[in-house]
Amino acid sequence: MRILKFGGTSVGSEDAIRRVLKLIALKREEGRIQVVVSAFGGVTNTLLQMVEDASAGNQAYREQLKAIEDRHIDIVRKLIGVKQQSTVLTELKVLLNELDDVLHGVSLTHELTDRTRDFVLGFGERLSAYILSKALASSGIEAEYIDARELIKTNDDFGNARVLVPTTYENIRERLKESEFVGIVTGYISSTVTGETTTLGRGGSDYTASLIGAALDAEAIEIWTDVEGIMTADPRKVGRYLPIGRLSYEEAMELSHFGAEVIYPPTIHPAMEQAIPIYIKNTFKPEARGTVITQEVQDDKSSVKGISSIDNITLITLKGSGMVGVSGFAARIFSALADAGVNIIMITQASSEHTVCFAVLPDEAPLAMRALEHHFKRELEEGIIDEIKEEPDCSIVAAVGEGMKRTPGISGRFFRSLGRNGINVRAIAQGSSERNISIVVQEDDLAKTLNTIHDAFFLSEIKSVNLFLIGIGLIGSKLLDLFEKQADLLFEKHNIELKLCGIANSRYYKIREEGMPFTGWPDRLEEEGEPMSLQQFLKEADRLNLPNSLFIDCTASEEVSDFYPEVMKANFSLVTANKKANSGTLKRYQELQELALEHNVMYLYETNVGAGLPVVKTLKEQVLAGDEITKIEGVLSGTLSYIFNTYDGKTPFSQVVRNALEKGYTEPDPREDLNGRDVARKLLILAREAGIEVEMGDLTVQNLVPEPAREADSVEDFFEKLAEFDDEFRQQYDRAASQGHRLCYIARYEQGDATVALEEIDSGHPFSGLSGSDNIIAFHTKHYRDTPLVVKGPGAGAEVTAGGILADILRISNVPSFSNKIV
């Protein structure tokens, strides 16, 4: 025999009920069945509202009663043959009149007891089960309506009655064990031994099915609902949830206790006692696999089965040095709470015994506080207990799985994922069974916490990065083009998902949690964006509270770079092509490094030197490996590299610079390249990365712009003045060429001296073979004493820089812990 239970959504409409009737017919062909049904979808809530309206004297309940009557009559007319309708409608009217009489009495007395409430709420199941039984009979299946109040006996705890199991099992066996009919049993409702209607708690229809299954030693219990089984997390809070194929009874109990709503917690115990499997199936997709709950789940590869939560709880903490080593303190705490009728959801105590904290529902928090303050009044006055504190607006998140107890590193993985996303944990509990890790977090962090933990355990192969980009000029636009080109490949081949959640320029910004296309900017930003404010942009990005959030700076703005501390404090990792922050004061550089470590975020800036070349990464790795940097020298400007690799003494120097401008190698004003400041910034960054404390004022920088041309009013005026010095540049070139040398603008740090200057190098120099706009950097180190470690390649251009930024993003997405030390 199988027990089938259909929830409210499964009988929520004519189409849904027809599906149920078809499923029952199919199951009946396979063997004996008994069916438990809930009220039609939404009816129980309506009944509750009706009885409360009636008790308040609000006659609106009559309109609601009429709507319920019309709905049920309409279903009868559509599902039951015309010849049988009259009898069914008559019985239906009797039930509805009975409901009307009760509600009328409540409205006259303005008194609503728990007993009356239970009686009213039971009408939903009585109506639905009766109609379903008659619809089956009308279709030719032998079915009978069974009022569960005749079978399931309870105490008189109205609203959440406790089942008298031996009596209930005896009643069920006597009525159903030999029955060849398909019993359509009312879920949720029961009765006392004196016949008063009680209810089993919201979701109690599952419990009804489990009790019947256990009493009859059923082959299986099937819970039919509107989802494809139990999911790895609440679909309303986690975007990429997954179905769970198999669970043990213990896992299911843990998940249901911590908020998984697919199955009512008391349901599991009767089935577990008799080792009856419970199947969770989708009425609307019966072919879907669903979830099966059994005694044991063998050889399951997943250590964590699911993540669940209790959304709104209050955390209460008792703290005091006088509690340490004192026997019976915990017993007194929980005895006081038990006497006050407070239900404790989670408990944790520090091993020092200095604090005890526990979670309760918000409605019970005032009661708990009063009980504790009264019980420990003397201890509070004498300072034995320092304080009893409540923290509202918290949530509990639990990771559950049998495999956790035999899998090393689960806790580390759990808390590392939270730490790298800046989630503060208020309390921690782990049962001795090791199948559950529970934490308390602020309610505002709930969605982020669920998604973070879920991604860590179920989607670890999919690395999602939420991007917030500021700066959509030449480099930013190329980066967006690169995102568009590579996004599908990265996801399909490497399981990396790039999601653009924020974008900004100097005038406008736009934030969208669901993500935005990579194309169509900046015109779209001007049309749809809000006026730009760095504070507001970060505030809204932070408010989304998304895991793995990454801030990208593609500007050259000092205002933006000055904002980096706020970005890091908001727990955003940061990728920047902007050199201003790292080449500012040494104090600011060190502050950013420390903030990255303190907030466990990554701070990457490979493109600060050499565009897409792995210069900073290479230098960091050498330093971390214990190497000692003795000298750094490099051609660090693609613009100046091009100019001096092209200049042959024949074409005037000013014309070579103009050609470089026309090819897009220089800044719009070439003086920004020729003055050497950009190269100096790069050398400063490299020196600092090598562990050298140096300020910009310590560098000697040769400005290649002749003095008269520095203050030129326009770029064209600059070129006119620069042309006046063509002969001087030619003479310098000829002097070098006469000795077989060439000109090269070199940045160098050695033995405390940092210089940036135009030099003559011979054919044996590592830089002598440089061509085009390539950069080249040579690291002379203790390990590379005889031959320097050389990095060479294109060091300029928007596409190369965009590629370097994307490389930094991919490095973040592939690092298990966002620690600045390991990059």
Coordinates of C-alpha atoms in Angstrom, one line a residue, residues 34-36 144-154 163-177 183-186 189-192 200 208 211-212 215-216:
Q34 CA -4.9 5.8 0.5
V35 CA -5.0 9.6 -0.3
V36 CA -4.7 12.5 2.1
E144 CA -14.8 7.1 0.0
Y145 CA -14.6 10.3 2.0
I146 CA -12.9 9.8 5.4
D147 CA -12.9 12.4 8.1
A148 CA -9.6 12.1 9.9
R149 CA -11.1 13.3 13.1
E150 CA -12.5 9.8 13.4
L151 CA -9.0 8.3 13.2
I152 CA -6.4 10.7 14.6
K153 CA -6.8 11.4 18.3
T154 CA -4.9 14.1 20.1
V163 CA -1.1 13.0 18.7
L164 CA -2.1 10.1 20.9
V165 CA -0.2 7.6 18.8
P166 CA -1.3 4.2 20.0
T167 CA -5.0 5.1 19.9
T168 CA -4.6 6.8 16.5
Y169 CA -2.7 3.8 15.0
E170 CA -5.4 1.4 16.3
N171 CA -8.2 3.6 14.7
I172 CA -6.4 3.8 11.4
R173 CA -5.8 0.0 11.2
E174 CA -9.4 -0.8 12.1
R175 CA -10.8 1.6 9.4
L176 CA -8.3 1.3 6.6
K177 CA -6.2 -1.9 6.8
G183 CA -9.9 6.5 1.0
I184 CA -9.8 10.3 0.6
V185 CA -8.7 11.5 4.0
T186 CA -8.9 15.0 5.4
I189 CA -7.4 18.0 11.2
S190 CA -7.9 15.6 14.2
S191 CA -9.9 15.5 17.3
T192 CA -9.7 15.0 21.1
L200 CA -1.9 19.4 13.7
T208 CA -1.5 12.9 8.6
L211 CA 0.7 8.6 10.6
I212 CA -1.5 6.6 8.2
A215 CA 0.0 2.6 11.1
L216 CA -0.5 0.6 7.9

